[in-house]
mmCIF file of C-alpha atoms in Angstrom:
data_model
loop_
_atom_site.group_PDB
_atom_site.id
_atom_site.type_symbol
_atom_site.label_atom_id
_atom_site.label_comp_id
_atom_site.label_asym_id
_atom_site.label_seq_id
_atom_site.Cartn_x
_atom_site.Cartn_y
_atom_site.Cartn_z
ATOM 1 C CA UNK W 1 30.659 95.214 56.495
ATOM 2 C CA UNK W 2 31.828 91.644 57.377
ATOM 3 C CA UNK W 3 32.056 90.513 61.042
ATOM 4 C CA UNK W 4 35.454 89.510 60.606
ATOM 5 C CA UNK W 5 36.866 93.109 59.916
ATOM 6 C CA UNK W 6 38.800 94.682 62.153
ATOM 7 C CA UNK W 7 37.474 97.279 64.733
ATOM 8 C CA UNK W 8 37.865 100.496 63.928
ATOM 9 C CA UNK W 9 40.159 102.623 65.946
ATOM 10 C CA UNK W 10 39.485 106.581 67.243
ATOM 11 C CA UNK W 11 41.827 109.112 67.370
ATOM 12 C CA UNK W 12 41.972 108.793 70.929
ATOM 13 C CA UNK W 13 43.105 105.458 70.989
ATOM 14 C CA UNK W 14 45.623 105.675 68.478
ATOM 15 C CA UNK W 15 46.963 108.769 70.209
ATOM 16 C CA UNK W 16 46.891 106.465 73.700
ATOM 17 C CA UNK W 17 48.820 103.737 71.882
ATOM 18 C CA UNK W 18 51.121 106.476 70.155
ATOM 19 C CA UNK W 19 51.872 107.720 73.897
ATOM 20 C CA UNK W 20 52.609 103.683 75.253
ATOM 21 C CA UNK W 21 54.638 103.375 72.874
ATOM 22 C CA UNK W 22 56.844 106.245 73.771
ATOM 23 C CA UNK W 23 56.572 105.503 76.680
ATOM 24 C CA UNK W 24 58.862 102.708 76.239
ATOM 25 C CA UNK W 25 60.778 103.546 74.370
ATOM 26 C CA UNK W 26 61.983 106.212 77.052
ATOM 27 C CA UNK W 27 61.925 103.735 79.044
ATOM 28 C CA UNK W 28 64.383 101.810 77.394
ATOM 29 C CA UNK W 29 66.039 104.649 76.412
ATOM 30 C CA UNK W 30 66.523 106.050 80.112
ATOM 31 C CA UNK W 31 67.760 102.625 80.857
ATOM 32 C CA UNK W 32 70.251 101.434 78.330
ATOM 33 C CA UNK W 33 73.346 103.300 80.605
ATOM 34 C CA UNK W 34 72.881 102.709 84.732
ATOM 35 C CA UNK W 35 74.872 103.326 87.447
ATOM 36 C CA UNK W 36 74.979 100.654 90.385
ATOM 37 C CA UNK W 37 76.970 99.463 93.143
ATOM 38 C CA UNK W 38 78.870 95.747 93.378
ATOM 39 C CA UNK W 39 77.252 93.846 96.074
ATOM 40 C CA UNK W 40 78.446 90.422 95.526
ATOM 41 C CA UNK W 41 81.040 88.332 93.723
ATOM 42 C CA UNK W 42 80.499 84.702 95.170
ATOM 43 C CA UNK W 43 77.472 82.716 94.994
ATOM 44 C CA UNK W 44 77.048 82.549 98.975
ATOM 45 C CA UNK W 45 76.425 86.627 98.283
ATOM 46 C CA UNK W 46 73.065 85.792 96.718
ATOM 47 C CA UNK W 47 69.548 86.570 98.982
ATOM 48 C CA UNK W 48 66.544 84.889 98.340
ATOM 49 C CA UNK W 49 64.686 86.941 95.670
ATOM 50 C CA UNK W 50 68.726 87.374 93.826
ATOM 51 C CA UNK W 51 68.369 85.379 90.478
ATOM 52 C CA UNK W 52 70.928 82.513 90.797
ATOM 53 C CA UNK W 53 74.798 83.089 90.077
ATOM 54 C CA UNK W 54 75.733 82.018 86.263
ATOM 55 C CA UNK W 55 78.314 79.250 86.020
ATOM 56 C CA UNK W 56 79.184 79.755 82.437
ATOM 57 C CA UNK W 57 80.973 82.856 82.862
ATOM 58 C CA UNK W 58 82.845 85.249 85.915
ATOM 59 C CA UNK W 59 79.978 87.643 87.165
ATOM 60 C CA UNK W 60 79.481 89.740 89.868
ATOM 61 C CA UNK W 61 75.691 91.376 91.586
ATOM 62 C CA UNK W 62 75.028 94.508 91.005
ATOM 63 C CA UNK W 63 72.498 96.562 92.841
ATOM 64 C CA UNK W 64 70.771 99.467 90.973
ATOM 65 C CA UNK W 65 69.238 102.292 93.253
ATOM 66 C CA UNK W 66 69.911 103.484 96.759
ATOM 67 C CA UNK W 67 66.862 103.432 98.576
ATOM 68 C CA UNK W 68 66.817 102.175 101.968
ATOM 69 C CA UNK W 69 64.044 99.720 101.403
ATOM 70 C CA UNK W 70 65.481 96.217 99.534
ATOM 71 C CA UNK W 71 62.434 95.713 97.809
ATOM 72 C CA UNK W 72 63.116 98.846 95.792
ATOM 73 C CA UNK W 73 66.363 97.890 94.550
ATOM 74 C CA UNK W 74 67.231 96.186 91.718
ATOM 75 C CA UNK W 75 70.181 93.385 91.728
ATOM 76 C CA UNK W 76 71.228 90.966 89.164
ATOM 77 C CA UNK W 77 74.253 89.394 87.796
ATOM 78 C CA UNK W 78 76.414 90.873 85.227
ATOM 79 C CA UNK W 79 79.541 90.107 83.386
ATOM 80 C CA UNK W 80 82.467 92.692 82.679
ATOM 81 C CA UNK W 81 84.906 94.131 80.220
ATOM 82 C CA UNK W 82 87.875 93.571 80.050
ATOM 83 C CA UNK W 83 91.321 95.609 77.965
ATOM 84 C CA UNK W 84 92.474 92.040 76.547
ATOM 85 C CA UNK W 85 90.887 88.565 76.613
ATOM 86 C CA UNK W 86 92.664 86.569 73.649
ATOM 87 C CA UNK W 87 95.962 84.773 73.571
ATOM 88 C CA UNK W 88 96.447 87.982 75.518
ATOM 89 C CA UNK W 89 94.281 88.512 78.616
ATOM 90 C CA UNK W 90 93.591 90.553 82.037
ATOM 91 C CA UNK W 91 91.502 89.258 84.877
ATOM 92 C CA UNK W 92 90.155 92.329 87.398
ATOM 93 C CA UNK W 93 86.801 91.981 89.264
ATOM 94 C CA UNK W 94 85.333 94.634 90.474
ATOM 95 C CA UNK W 95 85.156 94.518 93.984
ATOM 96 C CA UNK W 96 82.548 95.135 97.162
ATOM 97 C CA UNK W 97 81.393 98.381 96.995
ATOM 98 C CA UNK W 98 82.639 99.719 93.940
ATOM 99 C CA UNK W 99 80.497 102.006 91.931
ATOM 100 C CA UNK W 100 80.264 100.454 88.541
ATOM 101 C CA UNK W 101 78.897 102.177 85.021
ATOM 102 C CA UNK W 102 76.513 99.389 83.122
ATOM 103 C CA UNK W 103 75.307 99.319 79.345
ATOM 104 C CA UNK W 104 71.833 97.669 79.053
ATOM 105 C CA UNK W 105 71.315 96.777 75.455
ATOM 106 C CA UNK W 106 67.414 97.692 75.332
ATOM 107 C CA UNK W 107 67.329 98.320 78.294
ATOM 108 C CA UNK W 108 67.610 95.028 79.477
ATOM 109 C CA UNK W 109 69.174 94.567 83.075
ATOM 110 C CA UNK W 110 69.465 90.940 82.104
ATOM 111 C CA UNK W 111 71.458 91.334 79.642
ATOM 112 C CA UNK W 112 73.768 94.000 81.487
ATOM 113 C CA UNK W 113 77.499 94.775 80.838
ATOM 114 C CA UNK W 114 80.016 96.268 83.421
ATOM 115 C CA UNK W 115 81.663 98.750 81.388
ATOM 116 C CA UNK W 116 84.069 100.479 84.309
ATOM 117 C CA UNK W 117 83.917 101.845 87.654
ATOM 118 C CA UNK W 118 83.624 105.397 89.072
ATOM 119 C CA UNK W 119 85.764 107.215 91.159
ATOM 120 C CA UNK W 120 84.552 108.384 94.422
ATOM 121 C CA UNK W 121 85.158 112.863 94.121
ATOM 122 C CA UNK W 122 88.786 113.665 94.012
ATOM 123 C CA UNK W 123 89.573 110.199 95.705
ATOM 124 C CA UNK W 124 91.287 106.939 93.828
ATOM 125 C CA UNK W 125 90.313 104.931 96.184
ATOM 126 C CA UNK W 126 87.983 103.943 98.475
ATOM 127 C CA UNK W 127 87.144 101.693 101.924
ATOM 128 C CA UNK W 128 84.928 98.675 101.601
ATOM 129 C CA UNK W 129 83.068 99.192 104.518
ATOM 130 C CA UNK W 130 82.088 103.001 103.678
ATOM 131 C CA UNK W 131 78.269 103.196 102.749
ATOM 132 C CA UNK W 132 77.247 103.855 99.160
ATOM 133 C CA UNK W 133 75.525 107.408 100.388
ATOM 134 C CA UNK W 134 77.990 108.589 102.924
ATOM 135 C CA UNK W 135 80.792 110.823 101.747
ATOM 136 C CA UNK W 136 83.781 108.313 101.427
ATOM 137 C CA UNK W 137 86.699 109.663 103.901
ATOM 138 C CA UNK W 138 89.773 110.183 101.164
ATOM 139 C CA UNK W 139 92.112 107.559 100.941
ATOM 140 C CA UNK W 140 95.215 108.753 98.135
ATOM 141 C CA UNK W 141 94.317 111.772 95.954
ATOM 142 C CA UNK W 142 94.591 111.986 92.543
ATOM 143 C CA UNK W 143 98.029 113.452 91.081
ATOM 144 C CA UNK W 144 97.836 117.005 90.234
ATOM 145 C CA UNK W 145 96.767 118.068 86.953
ATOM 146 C CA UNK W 146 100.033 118.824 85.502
ATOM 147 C CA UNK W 147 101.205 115.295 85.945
ATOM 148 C CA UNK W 148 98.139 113.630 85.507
ATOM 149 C CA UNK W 149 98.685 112.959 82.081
ATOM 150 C CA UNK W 150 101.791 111.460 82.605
ATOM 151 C CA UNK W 151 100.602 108.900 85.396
ATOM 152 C CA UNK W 152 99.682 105.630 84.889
ATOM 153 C CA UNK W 153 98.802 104.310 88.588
ATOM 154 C CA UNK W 154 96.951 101.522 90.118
ATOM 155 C CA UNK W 155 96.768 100.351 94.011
ATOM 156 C CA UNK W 156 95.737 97.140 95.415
ATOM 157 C CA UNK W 157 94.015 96.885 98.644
ATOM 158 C CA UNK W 158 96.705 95.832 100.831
ATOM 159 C CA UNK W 159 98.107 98.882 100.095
ATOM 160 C CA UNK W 160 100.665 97.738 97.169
ATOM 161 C CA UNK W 161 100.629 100.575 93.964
ATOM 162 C CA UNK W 162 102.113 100.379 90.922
ATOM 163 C CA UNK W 163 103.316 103.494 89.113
ATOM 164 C CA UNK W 164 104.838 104.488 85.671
ATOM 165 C CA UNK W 165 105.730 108.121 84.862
ATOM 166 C CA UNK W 166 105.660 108.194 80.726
ATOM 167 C CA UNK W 167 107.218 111.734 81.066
ATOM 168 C CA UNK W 168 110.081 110.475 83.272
ATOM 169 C CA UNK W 169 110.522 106.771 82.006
ATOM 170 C CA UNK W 170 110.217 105.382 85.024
ATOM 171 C CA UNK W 171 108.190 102.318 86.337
ATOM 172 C CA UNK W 172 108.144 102.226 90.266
ATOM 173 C CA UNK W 173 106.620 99.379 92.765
ATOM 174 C CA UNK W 174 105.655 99.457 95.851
ATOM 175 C CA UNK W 175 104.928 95.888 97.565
ATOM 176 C CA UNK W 176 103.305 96.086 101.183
ATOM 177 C CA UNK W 177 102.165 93.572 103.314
ATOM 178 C CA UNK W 178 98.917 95.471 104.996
ATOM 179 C CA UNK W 179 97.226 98.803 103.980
ATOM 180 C CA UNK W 180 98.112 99.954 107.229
ATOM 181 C CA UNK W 181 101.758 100.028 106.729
ATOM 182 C CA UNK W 182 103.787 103.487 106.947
ATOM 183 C CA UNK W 183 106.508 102.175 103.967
ATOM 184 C CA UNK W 184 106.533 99.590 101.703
ATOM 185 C CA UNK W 185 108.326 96.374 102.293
ATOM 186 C CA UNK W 186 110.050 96.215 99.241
ATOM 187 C CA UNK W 187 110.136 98.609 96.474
ATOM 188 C CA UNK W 188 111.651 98.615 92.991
ATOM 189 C CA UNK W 189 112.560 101.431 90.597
ATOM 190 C CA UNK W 190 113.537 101.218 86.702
ATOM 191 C CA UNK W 191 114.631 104.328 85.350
ATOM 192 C CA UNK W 192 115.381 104.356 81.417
ATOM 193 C CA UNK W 193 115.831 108.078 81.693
ATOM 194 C CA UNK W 194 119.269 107.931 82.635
ATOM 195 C CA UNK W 195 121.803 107.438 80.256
ATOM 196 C CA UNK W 196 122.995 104.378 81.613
ATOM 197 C CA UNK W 197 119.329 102.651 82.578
ATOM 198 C CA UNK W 198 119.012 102.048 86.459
ATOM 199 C CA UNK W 199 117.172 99.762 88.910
ATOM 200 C CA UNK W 200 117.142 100.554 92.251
ATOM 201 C CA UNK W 201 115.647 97.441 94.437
ATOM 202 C CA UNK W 202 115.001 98.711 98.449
ATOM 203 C CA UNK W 203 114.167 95.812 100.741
ATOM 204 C CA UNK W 204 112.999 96.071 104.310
ATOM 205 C CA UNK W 205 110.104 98.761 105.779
ATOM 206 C CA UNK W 206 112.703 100.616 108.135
ATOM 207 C CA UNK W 207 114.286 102.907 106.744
ATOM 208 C CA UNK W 208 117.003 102.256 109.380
ATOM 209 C CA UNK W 209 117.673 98.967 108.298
ATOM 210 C CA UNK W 210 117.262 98.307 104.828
ATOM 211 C CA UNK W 211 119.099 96.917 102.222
ATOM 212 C CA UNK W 212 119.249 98.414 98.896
ATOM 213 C CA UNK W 213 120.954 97.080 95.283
ATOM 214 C CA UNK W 214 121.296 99.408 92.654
ATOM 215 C CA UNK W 215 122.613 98.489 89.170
ATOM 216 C CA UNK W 216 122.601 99.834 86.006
ATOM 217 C CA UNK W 217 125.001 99.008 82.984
ATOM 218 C CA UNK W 218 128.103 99.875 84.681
ATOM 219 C CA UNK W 219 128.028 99.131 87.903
ATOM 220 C CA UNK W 220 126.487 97.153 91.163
ATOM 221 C CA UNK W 221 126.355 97.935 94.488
ATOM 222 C CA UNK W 222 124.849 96.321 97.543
ATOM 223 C CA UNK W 223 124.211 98.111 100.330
ATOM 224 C CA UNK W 224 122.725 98.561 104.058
ATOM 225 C CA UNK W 225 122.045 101.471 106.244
ATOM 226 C CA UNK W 226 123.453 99.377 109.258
ATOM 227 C CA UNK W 227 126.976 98.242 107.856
ATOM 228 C CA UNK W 228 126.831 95.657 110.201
ATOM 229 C CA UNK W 229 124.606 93.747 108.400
ATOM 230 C CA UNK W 230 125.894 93.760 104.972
ATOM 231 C CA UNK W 231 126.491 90.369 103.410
ATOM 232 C CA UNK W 232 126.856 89.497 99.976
ATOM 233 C CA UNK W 233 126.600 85.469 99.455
ATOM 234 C CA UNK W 234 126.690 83.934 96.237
ATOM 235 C CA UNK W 235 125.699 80.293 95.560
ATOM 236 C CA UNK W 236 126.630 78.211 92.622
ATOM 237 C CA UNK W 237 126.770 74.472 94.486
ATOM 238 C CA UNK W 238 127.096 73.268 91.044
ATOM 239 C CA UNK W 239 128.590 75.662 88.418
ATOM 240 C CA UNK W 240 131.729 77.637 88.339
ATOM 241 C CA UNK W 241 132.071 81.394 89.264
ATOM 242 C CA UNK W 242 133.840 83.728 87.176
ATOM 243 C CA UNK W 243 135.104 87.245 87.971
ATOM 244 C CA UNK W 244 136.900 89.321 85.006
ATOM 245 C CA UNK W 245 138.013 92.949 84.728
ATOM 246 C CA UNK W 246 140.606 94.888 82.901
ATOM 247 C CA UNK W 247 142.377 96.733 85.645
ATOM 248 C CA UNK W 248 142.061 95.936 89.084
ATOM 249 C CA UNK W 249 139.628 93.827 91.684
ATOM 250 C CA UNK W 250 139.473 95.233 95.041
ATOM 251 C CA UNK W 251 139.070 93.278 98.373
ATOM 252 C CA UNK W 252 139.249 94.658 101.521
ATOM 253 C CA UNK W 253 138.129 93.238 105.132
ATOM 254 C CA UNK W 254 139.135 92.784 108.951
ATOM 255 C CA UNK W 255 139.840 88.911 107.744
ATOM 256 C CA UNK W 256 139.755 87.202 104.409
ATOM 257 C CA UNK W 257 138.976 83.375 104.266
ATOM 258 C CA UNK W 258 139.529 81.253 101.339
ATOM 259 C CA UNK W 259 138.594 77.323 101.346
ATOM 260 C CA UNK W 260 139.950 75.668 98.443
ATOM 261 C CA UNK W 261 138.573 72.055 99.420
ATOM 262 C CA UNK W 262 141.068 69.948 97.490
ATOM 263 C CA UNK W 263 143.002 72.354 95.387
ATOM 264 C CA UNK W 264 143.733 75.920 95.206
ATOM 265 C CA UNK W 265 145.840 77.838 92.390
ATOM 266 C CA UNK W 266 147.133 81.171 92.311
ATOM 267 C CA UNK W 267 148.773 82.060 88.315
ATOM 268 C CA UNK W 268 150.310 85.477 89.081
ATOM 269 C CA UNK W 269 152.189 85.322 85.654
ATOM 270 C CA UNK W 270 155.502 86.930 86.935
ATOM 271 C CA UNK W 271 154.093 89.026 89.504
ATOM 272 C CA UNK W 272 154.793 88.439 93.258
ATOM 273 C CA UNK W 273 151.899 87.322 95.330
ATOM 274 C CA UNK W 274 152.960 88.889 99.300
ATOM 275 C CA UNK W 275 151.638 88.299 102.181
#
């Protein structure tokens, strides 16, 4: 037998190399789909034994594992998905706190992908400051089942949502200023359910004095729940203003003043203009 030939192997060994090898595989099997938590999304989020922020492309930390000791957990940098990111594109990052679902490709954390977030139980959202482990306090619920496959719904954290009812046809925003705030501060509807199309625009948090303008292809009307406060102004420093109709125009009020500047021409073509 030459010296050079290779040492023979036992069924023992290959049986221990049989059972390494499976070993990883599993491994890298068991680790190709994770679940973690966003820790980070700025570079000044980074602790000393972090691996340093990327600069070629928006990432965010993830932590892996919820043990109370740091050195048990498992943090890196990953990238996201995203619905469109062509000539067309969306920008979302996941936030603070925000349970996330990763793909691994070979189990490789390094090479990581944010895929999409999970909901916390029957809650959409959630508060930043809750703790990963502790039950998170329920913040809006989801829609019930009969119209949740109708909804399309997403809220901001300042407490702004945006709605569409595909069953209904209609789109609905709600714009607020602070979470904390009991009604929006302005809030527009478009219904293409009704036969005519409407928009309703609401402006103002109190109920009690708000303005509202509704429209659709007929008609306008401007509105306020304290009369005293209705004004209609219209602006055109530099154009002309034209008002047309068929039958009749309508204006009625305590006093009526018209400035003319220079000139001022009334055609009533045969019809006499009273006082």
């Amino acid at each position: 037998m030459s010296e050079y030939a290779p040492t023979p192997i036992n069924k023992n060994q290959k049986e221990l190399q049989l059972r390494k090898k499976l070993s990883e595989h599993e491994k890298q099997l068991n680790s190709q789909i994770l679940i973690g938590k966003v820790v980070g999304t700025r570079k000044s989020d980074r602790k000393k034994n972090d691996p340093p922020k990327p600069t070629d492309r928006p990432t965010v930390l993830v932590q892996f594992g919820i043990n109370d000791d740091d050195d048990a957990k498992i943090r890196n940098w990953l990238g996201w998905t995203s619905s469109r990111a062509g000539c067309d594109a969306e920008l979302w990052m996941p936030e603070i706190n925000e349970q996330v679902v990763i793909v691994a490709p070979n189990g490789n954390i390094g090479l990581g992908l944010i895929i999409g977030a999970l909901y916390r139980g029957n809650s959409l959202q959630f508060k930043e400051e809750e703790s990963y482990k502790k039950e998170v306090a329920e913040i809006k619920s989801m829609p019930n089942e009969k119209n949740l496959c109708n909804k399309h719904i997403r809220c901001y954290h300042d407490g702004s949502e945006l709605h569409y009812d595909k069953k209904n046809h209609i789109f609905t925003f709600f714009l607020k200023n602070k979470p904390e705030a009991v009604n929006p501060r302005l809030k527009i509807e478009a219904d293409a359910k009704n036969s005519k199309g409407l928009v309703n625009l609401l402006i103002g948090e109190d109920k009690t004095d708000q303005l509202s303008i509704k429209a659709n292809s007929q008609e306008l009307v401007i509105s306020h729940t304290k009369s005293t406060k209705t004004k209609l102004v219209v602006n055109f420093r530099k154009g002309d203003i034209a008002i047309y109709a068929d039958n009749k125009i309508s204006l009625k009020a305590n006093e009526v003043h018209i400035d003319a500047g220079t000139k001022m021409k009334i055609n009533n073509k045969g019809v006499d203009v009273r006082k």
